[in-house]
Amino acid sequence: MLDQPLIKIVLLVAIVVVTTMLTRSTAGARHQAVRRLMLVAFVVLAAAAILFPRLLTQVAQFLGVGRGADLLLYGLTVVFLGYVAASYRRMRQMEQQVTVLARELAVRAALDERPERNGGGTNP
């Protein structure tokens, strides 16, 4: 448990940050700005890892991980879990919206059919 304590702390903090971001409301300009900043940070880090692979290895060794590829795998695991959780959350929201729309359509269809069934109050 005590081997590689720094990387464990970094990964646990990353998981807590991802969880916190996913539990907050997704509406608003602030959330969009955070998402865009995270995308820019991802692009910069990915480019740095490609252009300077030794730097990634040095960061990995500083954090207590043997190789840069292992650090990359750990990071991608955290990002993947965040993506899965965000996708699930979006899917649940869309399912709720579809349910609300289906109920509205059913009520409107029932209201539209009611006058036709009565035939305007005349019996043939």
Short mmCIF file of C-alpha atoms in Angstrom, two decimals:
data_model
loop_
_atom_site.label_atom_id
_atom_site.label_comp_id
_atom_site.label_asym_id
_atom_site.label_seq_id
_atom_site.Cartn_x
_atom_site.Cartn_y
_atom_site.Cartn_z
CA MET A 1 0.00 0.00 0.00
CA LEU A 2 2.84 2.41 0.76
CA ASP A 3 4.80 1.79 -2.43
CA GLN A 4 4.37 4.54 -5.04
CA PRO A 5 2.38 6.84 -2.72
CA LEU A 6 2.60 9.94 -4.94
CA ILE A 7 0.97 8.38 -8.01
CA LYS A 8 -1.74 6.86 -5.85
CA ILE A 9 -2.54 10.26 -4.39
CA VAL A 10 -2.52 11.88 -7.84
CA LEU A 11 -4.83 9.23 -9.29
CA LEU A 12 -7.22 9.37 -6.33
CA VAL A 13 -7.38 13.17 -6.56
CA ALA A 14 -8.04 12.87 -10.31
CA ILE A 15 -10.89 10.45 -9.67
CA VAL A 16 -12.38 12.77 -7.04
CA VAL A 17 -12.13 15.74 -9.43
CA VAL A 18 -13.80 13.81 -12.26
CA THR A 19 -16.53 12.61 -9.91
CA THR A 20 -17.13 16.12 -8.62
CA MET A 21 -17.35 17.53 -12.12
CA LEU A 22 -19.81 14.85 -13.16
CA THR A 23 -22.12 15.41 -10.20
CA ARG A 24 -22.46 19.13 -10.86
CA SER A 25 -24.99 20.66 -13.21
CA THR A 26 -23.98 20.60 -16.87
CA ALA A 27 -25.89 23.75 -17.78
CA GLY A 28 -24.25 27.11 -18.05
CA ALA A 29 -21.35 28.94 -19.63
CA ARG A 30 -19.01 28.13 -16.75
CA HIS A 31 -19.32 24.40 -17.36
CA GLN A 32 -18.71 24.90 -21.08
CA ALA A 33 -15.62 26.99 -20.33
CA VAL A 34 -14.22 24.30 -18.02
CA ARG A 35 -14.81 21.64 -20.67
CA ARG A 36 -13.01 23.72 -23.29
CA LEU A 37 -10.08 24.41 -20.97
CA MET A 38 -9.80 20.69 -20.24
CA LEU A 39 -9.82 19.96 -23.97
CA VAL A 40 -7.04 22.48 -24.56
CA ALA A 41 -5.04 21.00 -21.66
CA PHE A 42 -5.51 17.52 -23.13
CA VAL A 43 -4.26 18.63 -26.55
CA VAL A 44 -1.22 20.37 -25.05
CA LEU A 45 -0.36 17.37 -22.86
CA ALA A 46 -0.82 14.95 -25.74
CA ALA A 47 1.42 17.02 -28.00
CA ALA A 48 4.05 17.29 -25.25
CA ALA A 49 3.97 13.52 -24.71
CA ILE A 50 4.48 12.95 -28.43
CA LEU A 51 7.18 15.56 -28.92
CA PHE A 52 9.06 14.92 -25.66
CA PRO A 53 8.53 11.27 -24.62
CA ARG A 54 11.42 11.42 -22.15
CA LEU A 55 9.65 14.20 -20.31
CA LEU A 56 6.68 11.88 -19.78
CA THR A 57 9.03 9.21 -18.45
CA GLN A 58 10.64 11.73 -16.09
CA VAL A 59 7.25 12.83 -14.78
CA ALA A 60 6.28 9.18 -14.36
CA GLN A 61 9.44 8.41 -12.41
CA PHE A 62 8.89 11.49 -10.24
CA LEU A 63 5.40 10.22 -9.43
CA GLY A 64 6.73 6.76 -8.63
CA VAL A 65 5.73 5.01 -11.84
CA GLY A 66 8.37 3.11 -13.78
CA ARG A 67 7.62 4.20 -17.34
CA GLY A 68 5.86 7.02 -19.12
CA ALA A 69 3.65 4.51 -20.92
CA ASP A 70 2.37 3.25 -17.56
CA LEU A 71 1.58 6.80 -16.47
CA LEU A 72 -0.22 7.36 -19.75
CA LEU A 73 -2.26 4.21 -19.19
CA TYR A 74 -3.24 5.34 -15.68
CA GLY A 75 -4.28 8.73 -16.97
CA LEU A 76 -6.27 7.27 -19.83
CA THR A 77 -8.03 4.95 -17.39
CA VAL A 78 -9.19 7.90 -15.32
CA VAL A 79 -10.29 9.80 -18.44
CA PHE A 80 -12.12 6.74 -19.78
CA LEU A 81 -14.01 6.28 -16.50
CA GLY A 82 -14.98 9.95 -16.62
CA TYR A 83 -16.16 9.59 -20.22
CA VAL A 84 -18.25 6.53 -19.41
CA ALA A 85 -19.85 8.26 -16.43
CA ALA A 86 -20.56 11.41 -18.46
CA SER A 87 -22.06 9.37 -21.31
CA TYR A 88 -24.27 7.47 -18.89
CA ARG A 89 -25.42 10.73 -17.34
CA ARG A 90 -26.26 12.23 -20.75
CA MET A 91 -28.10 9.06 -21.77
CA ARG A 92 -30.21 9.15 -18.60
CA GLN A 93 -31.09 12.81 -19.25
CA MET A 94 -32.12 12.03 -22.82
CA GLU A 95 -34.22 9.07 -21.65
CA GLN A 96 -36.01 11.35 -19.20
CA GLN A 97 -36.62 13.93 -21.93
CA VAL A 98 -38.00 11.26 -24.26
CA THR A 99 -40.30 10.02 -21.49
CA VAL A 100 -41.62 13.54 -20.85
CA LEU A 101 -42.17 14.14 -24.59
CA ALA A 102 -43.91 10.80 -25.06
CA ARG A 103 -46.27 11.57 -22.18
CA GLU A 104 -47.04 15.02 -23.62
CA LEU A 105 -47.74 13.53 -27.03
CA ALA A 106 -49.99 10.87 -25.52
CA VAL A 107 -51.98 13.48 -23.58
CA ARG A 108 -52.30 15.72 -26.65
CA ALA A 109 -53.40 12.81 -28.82
CA ALA A 110 -56.00 11.83 -26.23
CA LEU A 111 -57.32 15.40 -26.08
CA ASP A 112 -57.45 15.64 -29.88
CA GLU A 113 -59.38 12.38 -30.20
CA ARG A 114 -61.99 13.24 -27.58
CA PRO A 115 -64.06 15.74 -29.66
CA GLU A 116 -64.00 13.43 -32.69
CA ARG A 117 -65.46 10.57 -30.68
CA ASN A 118 -68.33 12.68 -29.40
CA GLY A 119 -69.14 13.71 -32.94
CA GLY A 120 -70.16 17.21 -31.90
CA GLY A 121 -73.04 15.92 -29.76
CA THR A 122 -75.20 14.58 -32.64
CA ASN A 123 -76.20 10.95 -33.05
CA PRO A 124 -76.61 9.64 -36.62
#
